[in-house]
Coordinates of C-alpha atoms in Angstrom, one line a residue:
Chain F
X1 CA 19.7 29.9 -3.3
X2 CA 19.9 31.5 -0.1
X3 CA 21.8 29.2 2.5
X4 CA 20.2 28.6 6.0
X5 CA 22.1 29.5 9.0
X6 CA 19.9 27.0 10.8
X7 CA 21.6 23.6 11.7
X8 CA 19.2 21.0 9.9
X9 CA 19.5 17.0 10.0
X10 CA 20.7 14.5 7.4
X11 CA 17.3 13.3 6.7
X12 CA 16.1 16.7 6.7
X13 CA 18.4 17.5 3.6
X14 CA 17.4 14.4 1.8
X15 CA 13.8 15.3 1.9
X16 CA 15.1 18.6 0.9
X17 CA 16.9 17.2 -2.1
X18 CA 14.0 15.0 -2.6
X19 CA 11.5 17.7 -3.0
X20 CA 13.9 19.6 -5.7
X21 CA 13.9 16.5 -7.9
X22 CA 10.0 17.4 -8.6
X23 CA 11.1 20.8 -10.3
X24 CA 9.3 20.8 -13.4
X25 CA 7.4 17.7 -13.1
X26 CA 3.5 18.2 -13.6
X27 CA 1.7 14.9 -12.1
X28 CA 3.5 12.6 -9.4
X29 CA 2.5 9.2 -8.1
X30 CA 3.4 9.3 -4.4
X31 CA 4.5 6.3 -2.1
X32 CA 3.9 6.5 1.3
X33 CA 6.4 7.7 3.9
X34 CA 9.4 9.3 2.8
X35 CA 8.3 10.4 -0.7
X36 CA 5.0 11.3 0.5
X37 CA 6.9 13.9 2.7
X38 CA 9.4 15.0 0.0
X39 CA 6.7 15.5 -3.0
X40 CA 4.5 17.3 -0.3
X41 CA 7.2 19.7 0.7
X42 CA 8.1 20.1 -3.3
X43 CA 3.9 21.2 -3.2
X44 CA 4.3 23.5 -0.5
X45 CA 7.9 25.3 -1.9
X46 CA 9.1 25.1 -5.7
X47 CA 5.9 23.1 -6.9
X48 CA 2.7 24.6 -5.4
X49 CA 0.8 22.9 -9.5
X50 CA 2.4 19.5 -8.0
X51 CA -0.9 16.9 -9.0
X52 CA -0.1 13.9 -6.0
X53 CA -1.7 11.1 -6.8
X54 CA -2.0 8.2 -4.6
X55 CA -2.5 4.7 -5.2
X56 CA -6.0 4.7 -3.2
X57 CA -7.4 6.6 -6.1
X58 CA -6.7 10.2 -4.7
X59 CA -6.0 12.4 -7.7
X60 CA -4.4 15.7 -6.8
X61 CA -4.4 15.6 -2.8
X62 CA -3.5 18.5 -1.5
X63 CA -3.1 17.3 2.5
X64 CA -2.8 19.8 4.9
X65 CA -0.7 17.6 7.2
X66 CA 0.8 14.7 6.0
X67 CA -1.1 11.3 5.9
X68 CA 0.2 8.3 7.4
X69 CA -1.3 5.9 5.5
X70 CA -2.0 5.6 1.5
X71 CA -5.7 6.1 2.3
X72 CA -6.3 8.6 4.7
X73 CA -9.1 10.9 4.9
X74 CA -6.6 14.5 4.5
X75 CA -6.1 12.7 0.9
X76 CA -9.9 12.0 0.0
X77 CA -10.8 15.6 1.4
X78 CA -8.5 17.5 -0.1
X79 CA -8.7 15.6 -3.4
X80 CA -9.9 17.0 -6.9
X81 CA -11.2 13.7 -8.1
X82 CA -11.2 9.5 -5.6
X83 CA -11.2 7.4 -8.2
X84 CA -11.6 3.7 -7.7
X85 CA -8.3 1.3 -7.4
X86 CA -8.2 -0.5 -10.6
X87 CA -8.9 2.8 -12.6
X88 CA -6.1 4.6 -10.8
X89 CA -3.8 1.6 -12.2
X90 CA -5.5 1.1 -15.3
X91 CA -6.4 4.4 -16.8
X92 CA -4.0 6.6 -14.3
X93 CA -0.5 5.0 -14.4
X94 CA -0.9 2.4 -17.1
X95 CA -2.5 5.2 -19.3
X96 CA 0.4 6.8 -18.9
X97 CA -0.7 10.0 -17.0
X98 CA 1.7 10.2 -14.1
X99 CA 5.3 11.8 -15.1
X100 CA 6.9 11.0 -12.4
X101 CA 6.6 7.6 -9.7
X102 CA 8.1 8.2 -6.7
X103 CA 9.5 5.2 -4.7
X104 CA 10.8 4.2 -1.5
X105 CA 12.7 0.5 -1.2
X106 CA 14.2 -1.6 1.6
X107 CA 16.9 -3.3 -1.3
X108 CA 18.2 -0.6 -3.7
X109 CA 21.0 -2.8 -6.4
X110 CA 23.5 -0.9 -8.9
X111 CA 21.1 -0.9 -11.8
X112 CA 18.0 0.7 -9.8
X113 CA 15.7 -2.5 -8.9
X114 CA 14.1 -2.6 -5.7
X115 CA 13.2 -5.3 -3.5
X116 CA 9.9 -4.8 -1.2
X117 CA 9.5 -8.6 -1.0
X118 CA 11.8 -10.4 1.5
X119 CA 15.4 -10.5 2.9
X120 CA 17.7 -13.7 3.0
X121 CA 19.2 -13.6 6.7
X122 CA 20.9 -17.0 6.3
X123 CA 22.2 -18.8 9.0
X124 CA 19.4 -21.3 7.9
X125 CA 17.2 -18.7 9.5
X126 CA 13.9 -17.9 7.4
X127 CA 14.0 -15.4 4.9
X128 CA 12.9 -11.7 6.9
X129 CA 9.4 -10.9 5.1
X130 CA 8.6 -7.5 4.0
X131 CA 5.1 -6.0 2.9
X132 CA 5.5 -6.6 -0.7
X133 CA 5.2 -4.9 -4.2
X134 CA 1.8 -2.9 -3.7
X135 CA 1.7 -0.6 -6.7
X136 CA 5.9 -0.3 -7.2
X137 CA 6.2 -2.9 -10.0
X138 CA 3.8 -0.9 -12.5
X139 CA 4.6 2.2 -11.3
X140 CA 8.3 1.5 -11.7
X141 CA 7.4 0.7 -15.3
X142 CA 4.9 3.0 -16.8
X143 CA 5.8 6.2 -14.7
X144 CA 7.2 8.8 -17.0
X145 CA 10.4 8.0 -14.8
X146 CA 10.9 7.3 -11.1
X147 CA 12.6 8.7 -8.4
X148 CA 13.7 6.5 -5.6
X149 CA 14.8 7.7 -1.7
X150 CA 16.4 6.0 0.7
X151 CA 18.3 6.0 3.8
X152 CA 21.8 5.4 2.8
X153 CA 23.2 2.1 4.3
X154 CA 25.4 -1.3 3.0
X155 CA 22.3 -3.0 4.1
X156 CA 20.1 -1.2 1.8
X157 CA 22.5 -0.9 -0.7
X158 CA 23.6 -4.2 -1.8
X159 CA 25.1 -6.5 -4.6
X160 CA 22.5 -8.5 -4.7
X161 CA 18.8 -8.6 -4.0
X162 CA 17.5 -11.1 -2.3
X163 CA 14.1 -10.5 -4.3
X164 CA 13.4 -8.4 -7.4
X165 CA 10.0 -6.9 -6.9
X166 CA 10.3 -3.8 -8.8
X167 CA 12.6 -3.3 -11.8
X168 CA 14.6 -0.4 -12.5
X169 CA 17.5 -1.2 -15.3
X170 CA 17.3 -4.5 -14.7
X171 CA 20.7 -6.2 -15.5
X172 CA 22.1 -2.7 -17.5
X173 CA 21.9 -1.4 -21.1
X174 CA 19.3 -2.5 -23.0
X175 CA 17.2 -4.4 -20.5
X176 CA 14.5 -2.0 -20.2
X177 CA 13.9 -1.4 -24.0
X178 CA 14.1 -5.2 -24.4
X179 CA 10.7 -5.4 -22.0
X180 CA 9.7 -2.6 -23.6
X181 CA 8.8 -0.6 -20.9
X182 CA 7.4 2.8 -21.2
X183 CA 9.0 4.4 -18.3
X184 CA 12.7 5.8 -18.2
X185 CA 13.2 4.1 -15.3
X186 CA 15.0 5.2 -12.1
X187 CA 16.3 8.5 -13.2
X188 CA 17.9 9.3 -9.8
X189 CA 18.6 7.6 -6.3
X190 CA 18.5 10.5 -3.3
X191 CA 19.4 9.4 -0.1
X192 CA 20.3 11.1 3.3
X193 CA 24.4 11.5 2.0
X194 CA 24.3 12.4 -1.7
X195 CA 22.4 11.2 -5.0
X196 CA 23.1 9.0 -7.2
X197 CA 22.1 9.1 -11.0
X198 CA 22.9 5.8 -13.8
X199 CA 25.6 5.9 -16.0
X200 CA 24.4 6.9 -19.5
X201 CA 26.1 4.4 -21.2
X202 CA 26.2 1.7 -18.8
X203 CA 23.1 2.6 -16.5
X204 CA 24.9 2.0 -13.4
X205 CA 23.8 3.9 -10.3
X206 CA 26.9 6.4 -9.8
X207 CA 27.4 9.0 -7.0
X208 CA 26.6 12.4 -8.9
X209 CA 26.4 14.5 -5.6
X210 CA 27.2 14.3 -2.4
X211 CA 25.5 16.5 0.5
X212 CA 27.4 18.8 2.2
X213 CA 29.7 17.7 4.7
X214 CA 29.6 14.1 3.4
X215 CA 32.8 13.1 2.0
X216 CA 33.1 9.9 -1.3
X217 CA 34.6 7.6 1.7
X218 CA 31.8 7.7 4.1
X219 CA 29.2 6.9 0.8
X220 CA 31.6 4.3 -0.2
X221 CA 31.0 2.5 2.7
X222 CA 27.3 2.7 2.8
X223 CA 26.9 0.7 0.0
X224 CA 27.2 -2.6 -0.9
X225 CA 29.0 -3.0 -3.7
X226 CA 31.9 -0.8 -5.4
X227 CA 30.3 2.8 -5.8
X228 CA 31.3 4.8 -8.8
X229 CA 31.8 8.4 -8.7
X230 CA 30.9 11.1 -11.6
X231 CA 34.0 13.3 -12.5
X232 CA 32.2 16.3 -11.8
X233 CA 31.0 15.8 -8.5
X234 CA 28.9 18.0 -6.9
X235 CA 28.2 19.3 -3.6
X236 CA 24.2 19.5 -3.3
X237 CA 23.2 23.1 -1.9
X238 CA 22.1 23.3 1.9
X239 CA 18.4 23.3 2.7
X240 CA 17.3 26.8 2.4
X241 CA 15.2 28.9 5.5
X242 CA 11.9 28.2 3.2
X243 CA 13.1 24.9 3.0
X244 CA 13.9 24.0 6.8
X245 CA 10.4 26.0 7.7
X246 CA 8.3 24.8 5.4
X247 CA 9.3 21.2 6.1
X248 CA 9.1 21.5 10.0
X249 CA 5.3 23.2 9.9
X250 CA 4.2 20.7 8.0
X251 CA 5.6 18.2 10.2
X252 CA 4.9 19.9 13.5
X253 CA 1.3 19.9 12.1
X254 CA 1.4 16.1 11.3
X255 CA 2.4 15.4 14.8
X256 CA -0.1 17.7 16.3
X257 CA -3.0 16.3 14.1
X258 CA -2.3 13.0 14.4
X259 CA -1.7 13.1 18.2
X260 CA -5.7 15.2 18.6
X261 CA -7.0 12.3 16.8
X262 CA -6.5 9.9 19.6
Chain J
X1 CA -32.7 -8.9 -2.6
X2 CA -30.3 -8.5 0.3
X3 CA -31.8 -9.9 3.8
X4 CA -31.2 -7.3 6.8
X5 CA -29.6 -9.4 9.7
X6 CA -26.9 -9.6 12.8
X7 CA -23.4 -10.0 11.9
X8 CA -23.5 -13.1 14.1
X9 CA -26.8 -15.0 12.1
X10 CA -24.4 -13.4 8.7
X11 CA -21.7 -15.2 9.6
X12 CA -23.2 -18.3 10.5
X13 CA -24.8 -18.2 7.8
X14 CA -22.4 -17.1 4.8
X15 CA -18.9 -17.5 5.6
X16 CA -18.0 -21.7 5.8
X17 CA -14.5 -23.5 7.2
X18 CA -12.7 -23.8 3.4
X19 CA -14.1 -20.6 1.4
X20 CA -11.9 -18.5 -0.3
X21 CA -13.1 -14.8 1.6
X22 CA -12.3 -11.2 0.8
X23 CA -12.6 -8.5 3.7
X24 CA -12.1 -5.6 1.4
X25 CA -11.1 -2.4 2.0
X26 CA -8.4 0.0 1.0
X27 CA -7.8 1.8 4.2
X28 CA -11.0 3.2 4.4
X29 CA -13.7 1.1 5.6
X30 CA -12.0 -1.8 6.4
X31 CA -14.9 -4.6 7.7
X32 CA -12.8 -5.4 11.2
X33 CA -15.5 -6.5 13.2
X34 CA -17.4 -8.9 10.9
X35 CA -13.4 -10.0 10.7
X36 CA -13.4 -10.4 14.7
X37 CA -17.2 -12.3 14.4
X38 CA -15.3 -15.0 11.8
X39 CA -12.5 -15.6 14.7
X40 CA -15.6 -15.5 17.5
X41 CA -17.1 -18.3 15.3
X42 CA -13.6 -20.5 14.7
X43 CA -13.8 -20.6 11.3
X44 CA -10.7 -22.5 10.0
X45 CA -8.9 -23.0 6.7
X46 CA -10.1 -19.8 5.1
X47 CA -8.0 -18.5 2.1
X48 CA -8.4 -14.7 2.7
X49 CA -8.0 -12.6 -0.1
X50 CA -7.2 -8.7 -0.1
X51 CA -5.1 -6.3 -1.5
X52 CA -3.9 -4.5 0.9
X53 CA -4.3 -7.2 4.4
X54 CA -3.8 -5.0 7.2
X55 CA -4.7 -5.4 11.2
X56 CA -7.8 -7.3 11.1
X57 CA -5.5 -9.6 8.6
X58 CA -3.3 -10.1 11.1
X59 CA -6.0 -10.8 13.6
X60 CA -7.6 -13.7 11.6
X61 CA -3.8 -15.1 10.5
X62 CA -2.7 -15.1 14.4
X63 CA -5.9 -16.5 15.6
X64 CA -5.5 -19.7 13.0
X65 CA -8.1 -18.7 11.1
X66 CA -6.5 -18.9 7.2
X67 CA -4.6 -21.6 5.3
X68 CA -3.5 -19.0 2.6
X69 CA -3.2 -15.6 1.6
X70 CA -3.8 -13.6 -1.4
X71 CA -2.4 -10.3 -1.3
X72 CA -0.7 -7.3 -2.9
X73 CA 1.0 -5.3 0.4
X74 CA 1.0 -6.8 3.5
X75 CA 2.4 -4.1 6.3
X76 CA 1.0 -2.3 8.8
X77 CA 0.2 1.3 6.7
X78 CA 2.8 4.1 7.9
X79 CA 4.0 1.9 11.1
X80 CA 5.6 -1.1 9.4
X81 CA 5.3 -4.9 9.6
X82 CA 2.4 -6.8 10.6
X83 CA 3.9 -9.1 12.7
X84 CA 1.3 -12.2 12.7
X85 CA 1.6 -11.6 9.3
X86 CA 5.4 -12.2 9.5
X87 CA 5.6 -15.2 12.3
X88 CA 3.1 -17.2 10.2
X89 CA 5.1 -17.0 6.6
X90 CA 8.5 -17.0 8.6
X91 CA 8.3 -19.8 11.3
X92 CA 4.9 -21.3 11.0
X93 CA 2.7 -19.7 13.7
X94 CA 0.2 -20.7 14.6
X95 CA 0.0 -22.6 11.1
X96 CA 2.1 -22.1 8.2
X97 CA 0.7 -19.6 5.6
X98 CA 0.5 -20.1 1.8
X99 CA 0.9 -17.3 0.0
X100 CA 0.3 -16.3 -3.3
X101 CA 1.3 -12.7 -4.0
X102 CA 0.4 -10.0 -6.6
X103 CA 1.5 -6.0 -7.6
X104 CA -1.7 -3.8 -6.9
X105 CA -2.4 -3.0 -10.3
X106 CA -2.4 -7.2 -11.0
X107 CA -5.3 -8.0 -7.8
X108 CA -7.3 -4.8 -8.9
X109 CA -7.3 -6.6 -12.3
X110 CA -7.9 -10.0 -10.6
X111 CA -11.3 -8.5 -9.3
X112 CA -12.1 -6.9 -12.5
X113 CA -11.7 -10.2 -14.6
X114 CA -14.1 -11.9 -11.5
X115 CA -16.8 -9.4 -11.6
X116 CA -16.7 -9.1 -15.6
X117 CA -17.1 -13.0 -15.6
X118 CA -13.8 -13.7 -17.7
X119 CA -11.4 -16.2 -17.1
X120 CA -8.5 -13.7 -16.6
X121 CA -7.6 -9.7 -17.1
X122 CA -4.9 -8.5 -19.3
X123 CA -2.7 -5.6 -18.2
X124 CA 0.9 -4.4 -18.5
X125 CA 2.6 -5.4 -15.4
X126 CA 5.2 -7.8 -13.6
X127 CA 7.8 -7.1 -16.1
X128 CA 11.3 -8.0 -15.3
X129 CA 9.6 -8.4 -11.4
X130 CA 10.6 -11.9 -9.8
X131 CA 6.4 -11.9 -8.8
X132 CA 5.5 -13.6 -11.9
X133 CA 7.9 -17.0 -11.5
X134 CA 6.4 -17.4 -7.6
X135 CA 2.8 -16.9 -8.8
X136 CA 0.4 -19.5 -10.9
X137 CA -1.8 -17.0 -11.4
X138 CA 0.6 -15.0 -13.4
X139 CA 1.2 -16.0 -16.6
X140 CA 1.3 -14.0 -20.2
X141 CA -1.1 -13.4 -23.5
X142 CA -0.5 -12.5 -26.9
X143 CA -2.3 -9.6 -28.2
X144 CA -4.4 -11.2 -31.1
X145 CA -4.3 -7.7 -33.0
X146 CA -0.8 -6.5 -32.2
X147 CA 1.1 -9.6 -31.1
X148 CA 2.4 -7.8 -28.0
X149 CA 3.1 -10.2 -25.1
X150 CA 0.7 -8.8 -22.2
X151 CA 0.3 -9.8 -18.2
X152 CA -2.5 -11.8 -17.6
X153 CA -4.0 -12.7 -14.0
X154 CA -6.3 -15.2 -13.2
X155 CA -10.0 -14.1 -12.4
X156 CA -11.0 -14.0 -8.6
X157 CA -13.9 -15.1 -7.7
X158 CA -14.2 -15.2 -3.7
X159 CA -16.6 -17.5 -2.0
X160 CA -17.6 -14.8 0.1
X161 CA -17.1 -10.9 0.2
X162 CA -17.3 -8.9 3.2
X163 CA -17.4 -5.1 2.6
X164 CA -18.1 -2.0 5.2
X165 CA -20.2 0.7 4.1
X166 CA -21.7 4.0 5.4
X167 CA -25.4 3.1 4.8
X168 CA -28.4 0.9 3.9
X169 CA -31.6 1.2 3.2
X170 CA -34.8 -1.2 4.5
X171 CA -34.6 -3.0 1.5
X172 CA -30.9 -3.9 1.6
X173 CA -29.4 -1.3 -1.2
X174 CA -26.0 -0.2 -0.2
X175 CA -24.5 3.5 -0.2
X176 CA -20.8 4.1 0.5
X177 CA -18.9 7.5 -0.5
X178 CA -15.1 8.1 0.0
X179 CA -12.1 6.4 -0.9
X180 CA -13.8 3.0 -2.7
X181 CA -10.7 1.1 -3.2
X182 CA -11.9 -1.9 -5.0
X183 CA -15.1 -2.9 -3.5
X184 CA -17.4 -2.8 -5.9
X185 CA -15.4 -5.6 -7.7
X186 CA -15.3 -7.4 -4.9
X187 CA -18.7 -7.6 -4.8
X188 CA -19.4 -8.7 -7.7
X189 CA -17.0 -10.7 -8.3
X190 CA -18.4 -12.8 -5.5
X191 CA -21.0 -15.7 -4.8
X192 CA -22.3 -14.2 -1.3
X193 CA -22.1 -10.7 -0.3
X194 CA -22.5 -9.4 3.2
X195 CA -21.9 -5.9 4.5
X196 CA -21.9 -4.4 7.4
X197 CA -23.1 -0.6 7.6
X198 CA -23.2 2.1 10.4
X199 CA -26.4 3.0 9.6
X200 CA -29.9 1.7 8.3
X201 CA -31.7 4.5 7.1
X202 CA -35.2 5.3 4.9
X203 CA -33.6 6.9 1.9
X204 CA -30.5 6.9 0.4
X205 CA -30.7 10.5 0.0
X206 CA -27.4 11.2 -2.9
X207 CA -24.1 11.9 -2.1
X208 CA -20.9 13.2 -3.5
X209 CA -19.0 10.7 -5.2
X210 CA -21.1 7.7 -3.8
X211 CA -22.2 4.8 -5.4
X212 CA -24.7 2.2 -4.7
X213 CA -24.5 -1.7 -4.8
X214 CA -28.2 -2.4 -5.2
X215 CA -29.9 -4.8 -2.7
X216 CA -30.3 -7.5 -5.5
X217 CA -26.2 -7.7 -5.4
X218 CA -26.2 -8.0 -1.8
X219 CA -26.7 -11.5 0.2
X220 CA -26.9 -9.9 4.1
X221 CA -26.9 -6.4 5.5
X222 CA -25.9 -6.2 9.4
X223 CA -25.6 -3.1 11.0
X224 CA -22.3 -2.7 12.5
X225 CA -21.9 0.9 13.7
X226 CA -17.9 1.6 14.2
X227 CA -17.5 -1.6 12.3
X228 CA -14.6 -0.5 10.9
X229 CA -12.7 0.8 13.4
X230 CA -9.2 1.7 13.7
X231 CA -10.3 2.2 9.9
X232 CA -12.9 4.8 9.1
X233 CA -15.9 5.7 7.6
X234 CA -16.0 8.8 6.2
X235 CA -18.5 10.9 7.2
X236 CA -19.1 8.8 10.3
X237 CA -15.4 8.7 12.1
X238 CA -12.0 9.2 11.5
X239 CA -9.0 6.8 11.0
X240 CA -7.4 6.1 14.6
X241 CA -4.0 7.0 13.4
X242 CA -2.8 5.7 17.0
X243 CA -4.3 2.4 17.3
X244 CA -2.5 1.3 14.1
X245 CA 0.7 2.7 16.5
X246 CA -0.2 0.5 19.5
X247 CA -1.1 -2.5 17.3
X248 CA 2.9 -2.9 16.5
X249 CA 3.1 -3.8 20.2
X250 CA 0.2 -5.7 20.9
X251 CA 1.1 -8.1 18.0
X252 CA 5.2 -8.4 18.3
X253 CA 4.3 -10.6 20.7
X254 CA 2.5 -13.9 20.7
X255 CA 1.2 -14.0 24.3
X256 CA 0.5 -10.8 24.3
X257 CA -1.2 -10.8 21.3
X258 CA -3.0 -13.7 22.7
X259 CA -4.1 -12.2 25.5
X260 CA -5.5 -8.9 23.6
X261 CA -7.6 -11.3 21.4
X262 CA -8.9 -13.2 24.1
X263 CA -10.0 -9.8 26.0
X264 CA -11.5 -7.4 23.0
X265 CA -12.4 -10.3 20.6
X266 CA -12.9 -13.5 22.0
X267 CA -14.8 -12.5 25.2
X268 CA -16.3 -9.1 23.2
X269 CA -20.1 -9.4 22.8
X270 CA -20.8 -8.9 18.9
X271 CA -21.5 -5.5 17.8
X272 CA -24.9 -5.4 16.0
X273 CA -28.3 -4.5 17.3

């Protein structure tokens, strides 16, 4: 892999890292936002069979520019097949067609569950409400196995959840075969200073990589409860010059689209 | 067979203080204005039911309009919260808001089981999710054949559904094309129907991917061109990307929120012919 010379940004290398996860991976149920930009970037670099599916019943989008919501029209044009909403749950992801679910969250715990629902700010102050599950609960259970990115913060990583909307290994070994869920679950965390993969025995999230220029310390205190690191850490390659271009067309183009639209 | 009418005689007639009412929509034609004629009107106590409530949600919940919500993501797509959304279910404003709250995959279901006339759907979902304990219309099955324990959601059935579409013809049949989200369920899931079109044509001359509601499932047609704005129709317009930008400022704010209602909904002449 041919490092850039380029300076590039820490979100830029988590998209980066993002987009490598999807090596391999044939059909991919997309989130909005952050993944959305990651598995398109994995599209337009390592991926170009990528199938994106979206949960407004867009089967293999191939936007142009990225969309801002779930539903916009670059997803419908560009699509081979628009399904309708409970087919793209029922036959789509519950049939067991999509390899890989990838997720965004504002609560990320140790074993992988996600929390979309509400935050408790205490103080007797009223819990901070968030959008909700949408399609994360089943697609964090049926998807061949997920991929989750996030920013990296104690606030985002925490002990505790104030709400479990979306399950990844629930309370650790076991908990997912006792469901019986289909899905592997979260197979790795990747956030803007390393990834994090669970523990094969124990299923807890553990730092497997940091990003370069990020040292154990500065993860450590970006999360909210004691981090665990692999042995064999490893430094995660620098965003190639593909990489850094290919990403900043296709967001130069997003900005220039959505802005003509007004 | 569906009458052809004005959004305001529609509303009047169709949509009552207490029904349970689904604006459907899943990002792409979203019915806002018949949404702003139901706040013009000051109907009150509605339960609104949608998957994915987004502006013209917040719109109706700010304005006092719903006693509940039934929903599976309520944010403001790519921007963030909806904010009347948020006062209502975090401090009561203007009224407090029940809730009852569902994945995606368990309200598409919810629609299914209403328009299939069954008493609930079965699916594989909620596990290990904290949704199930806050919900009573949640609960779990036994598979009769296999003995696996399943999700099961209770039916909707909405008093009223109110869907956008591209087109109609004279004699009320419905054509819409695109992204169709869960409409179709909607609809007949549903006592009354009314939609709103941008066009009333002579023939529904076919279209890629489209499907047509025929007139006989259809209570009112009112044409409503740009009725879905900052939504779109496809083929007609194309999703204001911006608008859904301002609207995070217009609505963080309760007077000024107030004061853009009163302006472009309130004092707004209705849109039909």
């Amino acid at each position: 892999m041919s490092t850039s010379t380029i300076d590039w940004t820490a979100d830029e290398m988590m998209t980066v890292a993002s987009a490598r996860a999807l090596a391999g991976a044939r059909t991919c149920f997309v989130g909005i936002g952050l993944p959305s930009r990651a598995a398109n970037l994995a599209r337009l670099t390592d991926n170009p069979g990528l199938v994106l599916i979206y949960e407004s019943g867009t089967l293999g989008a191939k936007p142009s520019v990225l969309p801002l919501s779930i539903g916009d029209g670059e997803l419908a044009d560009t699509a081979d097949s628009i399904v309708s909403v409970p087919e793209i749950f029922n036959y789509w992801l519950q049939g067991g067609r999509c390899d890989v679910g990838f997720l965004g969250a504002a609560q990320v715990d140790r074993f992988g569950n996600l929390n979309t629902t509400s935050i408790a700010r205490g103080d007797g102050r009223p819990d901070l409400r968030l959008p909700g599950a949408g399609g994360a609960p089943e697609i964090a259970a049926h998807a061949g196995k997920v991929l989750i990115v996030v920013r990296h913060s104690d606030r985002v990583f925490v002990e505790k959840l104030s709400f479990i909307t979306s399950v990844g290994f629930g309370t650790g070994t076991g908990f997912r075969e006792r469901l019986g869920l289909r899905g592997a679950g979260p197979t790795q965390v990747i956030t803007d200073l390393g990834i994090l993969e669970p523990d094969p025995e124990s299923r807890e999230l553990t730092l497997v990589a940091v990003h370069p220029g990020v040292t154990v310390d500065r993860v450590r205190e970006a999360t909210g409860w004691p981090l665990k690191v692999d042995g064999d850490l490893a430094t995660t390659d620098a965003p190639t010059e593909r990489e850094l271009t290919t990403m900043r067309e296709l967001q130069a183009r997003t900005k220039e689209v959505h802005r003509a639209r007004t | 067979m569906a009458e052809i009418t004005n959004l305001r005689e529609a509303v009047a007639d169709l949509v009552h203080d207490g029904d349970v009412v689904a604006l459907e929509g899943f990002t792409h034609l979203i019915p806002t204005l018949a949404g702003h004629e139901i706040i013009r009107q000051r109907r009150r106590d509605l339960t609104l039911v949608r998957m994915t409530p987004d502006l013209v949600y917040d719109q109706m919940i700010g304005m006092g309009t719903a006693r509940k919500l039934v929903f599976s993501w309520g944010g403001n797509p790519g921007v963030g919260s909806l904010h009347r959304f948020r006062d209502a279910v975090e401090n009561g404003w203007p009224a407090p808001l029940e809730v009852d709250e569902h994945s995606h995959a368990g309200m598409a279901n919810r629609y299914v089981a209403g328009a299939s006339h069954l008493p609930f759907a079965v699916l594989r979902g909620y596990e290990g999710s904290g949704l199930a304990a806050k919900s009573e219309t949640i609960s779990t099955v036994t598979c009769p054949f296999t003995g696996e324990e399943l999700a099961a959601v209770a039916a909707l059935n909405p008093d009223v559904t109110v869907i956008h579409a591209q087109r109609a013809d004279g004699d009320g049949n419905v054509q819409l094309w695109g992204i169709l989200g869960v409409q179709k369920e909607a609809v007949l899931a549903a006592k009354r129907v009314l939609v709103t079109v941008e066009e009333i044509v002579d023939r529904l001359d076919p279209r890629p991917g489209a499907i047509v509601l025929p007139a006989w499932v259809v209570t009112a047609v009112a044409r409503v061109p740009g009725g879905a704005h900052p939504s779109y129709a496809t083929g007609y317009s194309v999703r204001d990307n911006a608008f859904y930008s301002e609207w995070d400022t217009i609505s963080r704010d309760r007077d000024t929120f107030t004061a853009w209602m009163t302006k472009h909904v309130l004092e707004a002449e209705d849109a039909t012919s």
